[in-house]
Coordinates of C-alpha atoms in Angstrom, one line a residue:
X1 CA 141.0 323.9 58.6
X2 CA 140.2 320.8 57.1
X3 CA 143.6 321.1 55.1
X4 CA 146.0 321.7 57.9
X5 CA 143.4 318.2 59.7
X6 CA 144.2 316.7 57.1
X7 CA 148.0 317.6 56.8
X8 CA 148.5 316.4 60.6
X9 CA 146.9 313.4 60.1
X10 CA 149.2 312.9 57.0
X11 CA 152.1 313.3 59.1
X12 CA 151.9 311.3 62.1
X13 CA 150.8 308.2 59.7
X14 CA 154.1 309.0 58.1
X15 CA 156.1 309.4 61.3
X16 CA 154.6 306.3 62.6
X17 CA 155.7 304.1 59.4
X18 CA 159.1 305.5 59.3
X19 CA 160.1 305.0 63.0
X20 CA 158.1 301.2 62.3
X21 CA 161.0 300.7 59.4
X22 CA 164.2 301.6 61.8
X23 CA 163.1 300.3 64.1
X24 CA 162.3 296.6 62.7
X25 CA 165.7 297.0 60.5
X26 CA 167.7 297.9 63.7
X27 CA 166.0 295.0 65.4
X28 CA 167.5 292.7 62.4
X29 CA 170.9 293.8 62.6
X30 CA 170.9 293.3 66.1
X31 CA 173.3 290.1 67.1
X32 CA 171.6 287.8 69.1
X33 CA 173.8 287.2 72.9
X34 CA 173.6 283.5 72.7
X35 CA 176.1 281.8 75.2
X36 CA 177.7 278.9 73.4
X37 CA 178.9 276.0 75.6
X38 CA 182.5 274.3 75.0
X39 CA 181.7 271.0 73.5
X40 CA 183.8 267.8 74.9
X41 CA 184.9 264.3 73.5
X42 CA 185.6 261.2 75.4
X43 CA 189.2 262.5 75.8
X44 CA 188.4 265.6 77.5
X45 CA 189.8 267.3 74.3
X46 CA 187.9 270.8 72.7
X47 CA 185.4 269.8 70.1
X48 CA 184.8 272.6 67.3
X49 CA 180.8 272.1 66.7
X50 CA 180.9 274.9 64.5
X51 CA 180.0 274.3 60.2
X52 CA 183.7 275.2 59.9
X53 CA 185.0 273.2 62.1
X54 CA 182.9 270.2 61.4
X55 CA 184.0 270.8 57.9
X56 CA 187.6 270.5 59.3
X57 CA 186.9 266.7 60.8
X58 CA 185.2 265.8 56.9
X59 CA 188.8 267.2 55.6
X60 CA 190.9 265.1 58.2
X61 CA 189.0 262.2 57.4
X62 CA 189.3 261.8 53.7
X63 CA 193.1 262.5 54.6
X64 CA 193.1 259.7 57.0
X65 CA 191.3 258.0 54.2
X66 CA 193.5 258.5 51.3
X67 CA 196.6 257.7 53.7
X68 CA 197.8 261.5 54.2
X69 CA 199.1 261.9 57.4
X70 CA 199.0 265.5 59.2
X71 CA 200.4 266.5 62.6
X72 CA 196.7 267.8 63.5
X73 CA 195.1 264.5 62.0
X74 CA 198.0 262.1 63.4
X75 CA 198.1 263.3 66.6
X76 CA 194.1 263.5 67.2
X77 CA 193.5 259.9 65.7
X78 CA 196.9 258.4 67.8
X79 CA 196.0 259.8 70.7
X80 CA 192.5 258.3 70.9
X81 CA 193.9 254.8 69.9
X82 CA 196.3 255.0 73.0
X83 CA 195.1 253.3 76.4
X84 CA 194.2 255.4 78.8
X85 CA 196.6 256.9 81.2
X86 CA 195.7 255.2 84.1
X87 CA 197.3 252.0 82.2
X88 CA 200.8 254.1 82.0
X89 CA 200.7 254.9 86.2
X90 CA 198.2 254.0 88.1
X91 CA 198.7 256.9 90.4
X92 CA 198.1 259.5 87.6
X93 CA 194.6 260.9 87.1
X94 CA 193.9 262.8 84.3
X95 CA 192.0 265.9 84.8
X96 CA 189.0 267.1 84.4
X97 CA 188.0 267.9 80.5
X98 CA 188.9 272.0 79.9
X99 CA 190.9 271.9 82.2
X100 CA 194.8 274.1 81.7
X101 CA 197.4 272.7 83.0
X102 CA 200.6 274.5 84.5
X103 CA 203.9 272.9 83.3
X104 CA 205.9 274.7 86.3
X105 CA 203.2 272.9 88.7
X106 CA 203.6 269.2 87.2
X107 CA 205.2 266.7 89.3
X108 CA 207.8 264.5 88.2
X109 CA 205.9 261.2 88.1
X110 CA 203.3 263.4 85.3
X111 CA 206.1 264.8 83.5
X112 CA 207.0 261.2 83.4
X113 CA 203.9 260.1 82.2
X114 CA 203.7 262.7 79.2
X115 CA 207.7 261.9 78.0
X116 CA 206.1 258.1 77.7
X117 CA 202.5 259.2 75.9
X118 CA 204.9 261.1 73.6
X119 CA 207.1 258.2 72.9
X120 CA 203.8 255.8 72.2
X121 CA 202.5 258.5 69.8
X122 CA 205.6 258.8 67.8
X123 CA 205.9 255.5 68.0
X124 CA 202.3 255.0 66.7
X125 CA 203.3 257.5 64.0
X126 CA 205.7 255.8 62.5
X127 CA 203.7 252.7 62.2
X128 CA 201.0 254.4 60.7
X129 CA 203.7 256.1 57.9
X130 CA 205.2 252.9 57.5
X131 CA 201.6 251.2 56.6
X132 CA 201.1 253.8 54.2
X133 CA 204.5 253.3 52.1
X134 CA 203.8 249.4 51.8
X135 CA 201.0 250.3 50.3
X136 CA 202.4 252.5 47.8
X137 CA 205.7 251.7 45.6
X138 CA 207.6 254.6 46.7
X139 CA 208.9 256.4 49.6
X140 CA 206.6 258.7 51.3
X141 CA 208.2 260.9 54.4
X142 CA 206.5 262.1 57.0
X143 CA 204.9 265.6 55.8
X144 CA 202.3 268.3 57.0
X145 CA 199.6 269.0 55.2
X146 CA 199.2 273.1 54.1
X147 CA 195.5 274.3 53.2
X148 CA 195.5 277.0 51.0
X149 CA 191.9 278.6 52.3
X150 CA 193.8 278.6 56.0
X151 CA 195.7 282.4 55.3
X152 CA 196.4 282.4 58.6
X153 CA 198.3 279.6 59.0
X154 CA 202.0 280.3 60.0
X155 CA 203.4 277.4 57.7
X156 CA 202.2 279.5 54.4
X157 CA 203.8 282.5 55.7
X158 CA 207.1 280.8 56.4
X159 CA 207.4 279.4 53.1
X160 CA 206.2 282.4 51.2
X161 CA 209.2 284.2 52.7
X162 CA 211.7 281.3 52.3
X163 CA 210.6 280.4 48.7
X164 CA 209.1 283.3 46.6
X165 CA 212.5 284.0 45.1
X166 CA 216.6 284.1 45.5
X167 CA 217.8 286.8 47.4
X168 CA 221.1 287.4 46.6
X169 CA 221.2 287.9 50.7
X170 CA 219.5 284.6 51.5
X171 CA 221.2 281.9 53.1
X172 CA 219.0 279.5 51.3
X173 CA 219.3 278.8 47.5
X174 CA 215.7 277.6 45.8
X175 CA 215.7 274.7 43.5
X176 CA 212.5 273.6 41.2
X177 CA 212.1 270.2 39.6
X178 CA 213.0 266.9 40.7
X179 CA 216.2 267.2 38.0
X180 CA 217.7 269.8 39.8
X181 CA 216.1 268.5 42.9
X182 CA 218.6 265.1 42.4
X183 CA 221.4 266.6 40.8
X184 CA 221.7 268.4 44.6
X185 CA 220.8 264.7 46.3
X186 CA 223.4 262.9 43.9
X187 CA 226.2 265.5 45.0
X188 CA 225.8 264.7 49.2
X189 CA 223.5 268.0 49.5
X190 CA 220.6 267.8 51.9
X191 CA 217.5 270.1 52.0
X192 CA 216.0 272.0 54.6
X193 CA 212.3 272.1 53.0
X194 CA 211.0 270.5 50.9
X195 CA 207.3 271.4 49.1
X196 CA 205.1 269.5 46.6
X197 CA 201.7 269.9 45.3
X198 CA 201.0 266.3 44.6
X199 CA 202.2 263.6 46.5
X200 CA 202.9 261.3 43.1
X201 CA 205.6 263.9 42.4
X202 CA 207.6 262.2 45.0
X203 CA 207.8 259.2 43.2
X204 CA 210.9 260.6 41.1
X205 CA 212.5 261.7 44.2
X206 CA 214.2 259.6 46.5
X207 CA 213.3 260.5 49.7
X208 CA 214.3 257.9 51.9
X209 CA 217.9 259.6 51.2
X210 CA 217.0 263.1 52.7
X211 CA 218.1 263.4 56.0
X212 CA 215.1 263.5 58.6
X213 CA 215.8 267.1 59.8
X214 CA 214.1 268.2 56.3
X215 CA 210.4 269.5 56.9
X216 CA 208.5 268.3 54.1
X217 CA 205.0 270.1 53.0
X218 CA 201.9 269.4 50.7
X219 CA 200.9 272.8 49.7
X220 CA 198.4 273.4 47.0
X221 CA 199.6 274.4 42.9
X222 CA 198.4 277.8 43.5
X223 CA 200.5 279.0 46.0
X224 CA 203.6 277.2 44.2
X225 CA 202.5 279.3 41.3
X226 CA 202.8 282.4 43.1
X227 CA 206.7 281.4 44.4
X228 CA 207.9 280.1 41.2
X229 CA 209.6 281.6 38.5
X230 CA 208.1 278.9 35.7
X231 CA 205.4 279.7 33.5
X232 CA 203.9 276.2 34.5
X233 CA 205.8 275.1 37.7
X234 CA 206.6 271.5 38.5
X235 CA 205.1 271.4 41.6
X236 CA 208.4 270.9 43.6
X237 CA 210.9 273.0 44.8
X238 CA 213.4 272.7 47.8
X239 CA 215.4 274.7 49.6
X240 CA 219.3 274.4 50.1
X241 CA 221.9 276.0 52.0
X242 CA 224.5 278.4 49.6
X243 CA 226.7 277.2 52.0
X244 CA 226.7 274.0 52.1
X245 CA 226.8 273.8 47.9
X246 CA 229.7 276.2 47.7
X247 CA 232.0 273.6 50.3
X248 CA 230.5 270.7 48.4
X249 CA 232.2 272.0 45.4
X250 CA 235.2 269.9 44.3
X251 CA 235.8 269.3 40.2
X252 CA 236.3 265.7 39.4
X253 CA 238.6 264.5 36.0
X254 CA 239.0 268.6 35.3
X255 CA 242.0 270.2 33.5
X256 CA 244.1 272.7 34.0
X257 CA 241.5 275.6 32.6
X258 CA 240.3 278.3 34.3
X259 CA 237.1 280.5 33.1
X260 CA 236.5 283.7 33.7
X261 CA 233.1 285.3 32.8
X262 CA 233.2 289.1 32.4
X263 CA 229.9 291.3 32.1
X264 CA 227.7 288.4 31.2
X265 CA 224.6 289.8 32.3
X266 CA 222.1 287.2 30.7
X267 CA 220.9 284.5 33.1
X268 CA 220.2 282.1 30.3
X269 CA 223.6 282.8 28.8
X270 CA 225.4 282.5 32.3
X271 CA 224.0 279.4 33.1
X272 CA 225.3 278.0 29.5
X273 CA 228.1 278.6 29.8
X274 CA 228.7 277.1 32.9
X275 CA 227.5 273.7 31.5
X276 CA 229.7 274.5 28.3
X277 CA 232.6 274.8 31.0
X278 CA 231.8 272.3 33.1
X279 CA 231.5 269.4 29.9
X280 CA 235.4 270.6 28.9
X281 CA 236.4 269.7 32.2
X282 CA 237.3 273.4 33.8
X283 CA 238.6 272.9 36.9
X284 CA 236.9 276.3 38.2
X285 CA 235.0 279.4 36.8
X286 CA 235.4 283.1 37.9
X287 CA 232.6 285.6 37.6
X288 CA 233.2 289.4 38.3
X289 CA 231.3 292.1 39.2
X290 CA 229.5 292.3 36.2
X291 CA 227.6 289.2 36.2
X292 CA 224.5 288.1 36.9
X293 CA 224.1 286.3 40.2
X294 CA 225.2 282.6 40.3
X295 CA 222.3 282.0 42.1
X296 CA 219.5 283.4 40.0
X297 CA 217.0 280.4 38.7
X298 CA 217.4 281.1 35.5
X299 CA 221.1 280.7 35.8
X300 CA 220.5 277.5 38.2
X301 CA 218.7 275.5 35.2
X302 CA 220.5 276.6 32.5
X303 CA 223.9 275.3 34.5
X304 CA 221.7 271.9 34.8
X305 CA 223.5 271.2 38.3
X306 CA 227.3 272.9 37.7
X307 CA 227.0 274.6 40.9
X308 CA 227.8 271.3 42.5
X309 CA 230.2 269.7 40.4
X310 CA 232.6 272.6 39.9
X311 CA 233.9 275.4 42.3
X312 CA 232.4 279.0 41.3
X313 CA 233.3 282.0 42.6
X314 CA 231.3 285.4 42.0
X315 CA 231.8 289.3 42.3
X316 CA 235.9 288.8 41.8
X317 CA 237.1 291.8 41.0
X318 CA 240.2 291.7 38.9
X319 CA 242.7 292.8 41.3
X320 CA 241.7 289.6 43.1
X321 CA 242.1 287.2 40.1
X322 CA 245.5 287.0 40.5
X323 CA 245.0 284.9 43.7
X324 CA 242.7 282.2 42.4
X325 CA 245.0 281.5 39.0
X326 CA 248.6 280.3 38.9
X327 CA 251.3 282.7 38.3
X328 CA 252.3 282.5 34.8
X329 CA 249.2 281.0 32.9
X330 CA 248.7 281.2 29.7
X331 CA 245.7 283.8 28.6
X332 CA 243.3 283.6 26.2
X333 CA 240.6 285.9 25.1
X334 CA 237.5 285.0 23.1
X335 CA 236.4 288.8 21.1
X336 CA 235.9 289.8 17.8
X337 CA 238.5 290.8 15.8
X338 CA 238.6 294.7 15.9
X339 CA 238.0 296.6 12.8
X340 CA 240.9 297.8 10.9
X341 CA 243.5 296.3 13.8
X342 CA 246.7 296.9 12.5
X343 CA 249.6 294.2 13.9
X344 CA 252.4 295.3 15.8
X345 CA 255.5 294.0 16.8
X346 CA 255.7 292.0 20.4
X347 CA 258.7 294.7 21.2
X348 CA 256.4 297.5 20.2
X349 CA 253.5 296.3 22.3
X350 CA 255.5 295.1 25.6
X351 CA 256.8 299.0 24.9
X352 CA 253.3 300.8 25.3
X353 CA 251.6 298.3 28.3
X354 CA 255.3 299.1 29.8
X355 CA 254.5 302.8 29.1
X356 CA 250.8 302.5 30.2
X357 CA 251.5 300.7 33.6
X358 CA 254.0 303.8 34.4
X359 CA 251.7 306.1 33.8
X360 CA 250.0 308.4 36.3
X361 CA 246.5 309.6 36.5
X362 CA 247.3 312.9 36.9
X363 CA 249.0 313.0 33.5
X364 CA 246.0 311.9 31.8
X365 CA 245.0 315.9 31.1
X366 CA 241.4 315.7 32.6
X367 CA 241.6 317.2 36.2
X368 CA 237.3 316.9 36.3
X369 CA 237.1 313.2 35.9
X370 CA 237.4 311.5 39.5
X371 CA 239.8 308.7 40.3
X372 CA 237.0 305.9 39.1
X373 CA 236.7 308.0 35.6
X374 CA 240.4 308.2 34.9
X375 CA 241.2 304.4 36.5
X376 CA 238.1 303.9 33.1
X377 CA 240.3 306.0 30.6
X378 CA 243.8 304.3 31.8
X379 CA 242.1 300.8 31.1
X380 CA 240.3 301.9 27.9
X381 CA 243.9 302.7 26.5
X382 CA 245.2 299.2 26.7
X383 CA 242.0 298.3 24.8
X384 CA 243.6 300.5 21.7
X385 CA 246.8 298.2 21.6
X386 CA 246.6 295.6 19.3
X387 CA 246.6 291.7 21.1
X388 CA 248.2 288.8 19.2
X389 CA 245.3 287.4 17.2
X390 CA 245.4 283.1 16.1
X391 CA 242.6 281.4 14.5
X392 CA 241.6 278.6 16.9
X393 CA 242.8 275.9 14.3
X394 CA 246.3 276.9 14.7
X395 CA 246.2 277.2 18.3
X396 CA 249.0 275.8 20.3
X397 CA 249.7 275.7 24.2
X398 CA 252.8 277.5 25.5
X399 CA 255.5 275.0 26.4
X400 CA 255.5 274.6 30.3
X401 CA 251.7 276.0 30.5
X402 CA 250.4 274.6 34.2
X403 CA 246.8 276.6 34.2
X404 CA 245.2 278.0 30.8
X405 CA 242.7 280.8 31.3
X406 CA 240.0 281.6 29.1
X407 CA 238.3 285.2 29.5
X408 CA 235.1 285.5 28.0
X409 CA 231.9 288.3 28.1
X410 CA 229.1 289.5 27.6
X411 CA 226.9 289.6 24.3
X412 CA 226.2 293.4 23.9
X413 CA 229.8 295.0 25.6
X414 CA 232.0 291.9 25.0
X415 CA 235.3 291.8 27.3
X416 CA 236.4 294.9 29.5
X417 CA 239.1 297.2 29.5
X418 CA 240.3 295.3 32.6
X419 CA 240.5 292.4 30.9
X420 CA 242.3 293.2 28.2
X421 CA 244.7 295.0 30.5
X422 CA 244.5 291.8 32.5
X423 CA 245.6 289.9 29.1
X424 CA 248.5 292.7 28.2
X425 CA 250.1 292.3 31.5
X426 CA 250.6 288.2 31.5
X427 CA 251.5 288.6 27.4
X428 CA 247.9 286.8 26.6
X429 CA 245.8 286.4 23.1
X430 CA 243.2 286.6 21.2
X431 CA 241.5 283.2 19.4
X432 CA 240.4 284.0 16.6
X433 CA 237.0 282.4 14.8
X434 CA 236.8 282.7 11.0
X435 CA 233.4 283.5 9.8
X436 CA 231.6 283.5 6.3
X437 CA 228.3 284.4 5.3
X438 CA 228.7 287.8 6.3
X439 CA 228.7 287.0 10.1
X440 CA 230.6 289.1 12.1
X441 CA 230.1 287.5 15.2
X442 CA 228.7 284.0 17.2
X443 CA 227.1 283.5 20.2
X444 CA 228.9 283.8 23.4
X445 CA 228.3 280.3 24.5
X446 CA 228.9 279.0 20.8
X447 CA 232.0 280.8 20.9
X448 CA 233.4 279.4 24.3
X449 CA 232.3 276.2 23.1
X450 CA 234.8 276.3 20.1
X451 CA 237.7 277.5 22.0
X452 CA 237.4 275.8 25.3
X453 CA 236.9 272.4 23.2
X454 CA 239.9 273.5 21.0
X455 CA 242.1 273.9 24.6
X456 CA 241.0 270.7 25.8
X457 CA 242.1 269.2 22.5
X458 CA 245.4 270.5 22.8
X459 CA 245.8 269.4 27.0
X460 CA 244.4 265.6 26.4

């Protein structure tokens, strides 16, 4: 008896501290139903009396401070240094602090009233921007200011999607670095955005020349880290329209050379020998199906600005080069010397590309290839006649030559069937490159170097 007395008594003492514990930790987790009052400034405008938000009014006044001009900050700070709107009409009250107002139920004469409180801010704005840029010794546009910690701000979301890479789809282009940056001013081109992380950076750009329908935007390093390319971004990067650099594009004191890049796959290699082009003064360069997009960053600072000083023209396949070249030009294909190429006579080769063109696909012998396969086969076969090789020192133009083009390609495949199908048909050539040392080959862009130099040589 005493046992099961003292068991009981045991229990309910245990009972009563355990319903003591949930109860005083569900009494702690409970949230307090405080009502919290709106909070009002002389304006009748929302004050945020919150940590965060007084932390917001610390932030906008060491912008104001330090001269950096938001819309939030501008637009708060004007507004309070405007007269009151009984100065604009004396008729027009304004009303009463929270309250909404309906823009369907606004009479004229208040409609009126706002049109002319938004003329005396802008006005006040551009005062305030034009205070700041006397103070420094450069141009500084009108810009809003993008806080990283804000993830829900609209303006990071925009430019993430606008400027985390080149789509080959996009309508924009992305440029980083204030080279590139004024390479694109130099040539007439205007930017739609324009982002930096520091406002010094601007000093090498000049912005007083960008038309005012660009939006400019101070946005931390670290989200330009995550959009860039660069192992250590500048801390600028615009956007331009692929549009508006592809009509900008006229050559100026080119020849009469024409480059064609075939399978050149490597941005870095691309975008040399662009700027290889462009320096001999080619007056356009084609780049087929095989490339690399024009537009890829890499290929856009190697080219060092080329896309707008010389027309280029991607994905042209080479039943369409015909149309961008003159008639009879004068061919010339930069490629290694194949192995154990025997020479033939130009009768004897006119004879088999005259054999090859007249020659069906049926009567290839393979009825399980498909029409792409044995179009492969045809062109590998023109591959197998031997091209008229001359080493680039004894290179001479064709008498009557209007338009000289150069075919070059990639470092692991070379030049394409096509191509040297291409070459057959308008009776083109090989330039040849001596090499010693064992070498049995040189870089693509060295290569193009030597032979587009050699061709300018000859025009001049």
């Amino acid at each position: 008896m005493l046992k099961l007395a003292s068991r009981g008594v045991r229990y309910g003492l245990d009972k009563y501290a355990h319903h003591n514990f949930y109860t005083a930790r569900n009494m702690g987790r409970r949230a307090s139903n405080l009502v919290y009052k709106n909070v009002y400034n002389e304006q009748g405008e929302t004050v945020d009396s919150s940590r965060l938000g007084q932390l917001k009014n610390t932030i906008d006044e060491t912008n104001i401070q330090h001269g950096i001009i938001t819309d939030k900050v501008k637009k708060s700070k004007i507004k309070s240094s405007l007269p009151p709107v009984q100065d604009i009409s004396e008729d027009y009250k304004p009303p009463p602090p929270g309250t909404k107002l309906n823009k369907s139920a606004k009479s004229d004469k208040e409609m009126k009233n706002l049109k002319k409180m938004e003329e005396a801010i802008r006005d006040t704005e551009e005062e305030e921007i034009y205070e700041i840029n006397q103070k420094r010794d450069f141009h500084v546009p009108h810009y809003t200011k993008v806080y990283g910690w804000d993830k829900n701000s609209k303006h990071l979301k925009e430019l993430g999607k606008n400027l985390s890479h080149n789509h080959p789809n996009s309508e924009y282009v992305v440029l980083e670095g204030t080279r590139l940056i004024n390479d694109a001013l130099d040539s007439g081109l205007q930017p739609s955005i324009l982002i930096f992380s520091q406002v010094k950076l601007l000093k090498e750009i000049p912005t007083q020349n960008i038309d005012s329908n660009c939006e400019f935007y101070h946005v931390p390093y670290t989200n330009i880290k995550m959009w860039s390319d660069l192992t250590t971004p500048t801390g600028v990067m615009a956007a331009f329209s692929k549009e508006q650099i592809i009509n900008s594009e006229v050559s100026k004191d080119s020849l009469p050379i024409t480059l064609i890049c075939d399978n050149v796959r490597t941005p870095d290699n691309l975008g040399s020998l662009m700027r290889v082009a462009a320096g001999a003064g080619v007056n356009k360069i084609l780049l087929t199906p095989g490339c690399v997009s024009m537009w890829n960053r890499k290929v856009m600072r190697s080219a060092a600005g080329v896309h707008f000083k010389v027309p280029i023209f991607e994905k042209v396949d080479w039943e369409q080069i015909k149309s961008h070249i003159d008639p009879y030009p004068q061919v010339i294909i930069c490629d290694i010397l194949g192995e154990n190429e025997a020479n033939i006579s130009e009768k004897e080769r006119l004879q088999r590309v005259h054999e090859l063109e007249n020659m069906d696909l049926d009567e290839l012998g393979d009825d399980d290839l498909t029409k792409e396969e044995q179009k492969e086969l045809l062109e590998s076969k023109y591959r197998q006649i031997p091209i008229c090789s001359t080493p680039y020192n004894k290179f001479d133009l064709n008498v009557g030559i209007k338009d000289v083009v150069v075919v070059v390609g990639g470092e692991t495949e070379g030049v394409s069937n096509a191509a040297y199908k291409f070459s057959h048909q308008l009776n083109g050539s090989r330039l040849h490159i001596p090499l010693r040392n064992g070498l049995n080959s040189l870089n693509v862009v060295s290569a193009t170097s030597i032979a587009l130099y050699t061709i300018q040589q000859q025009l001049i």
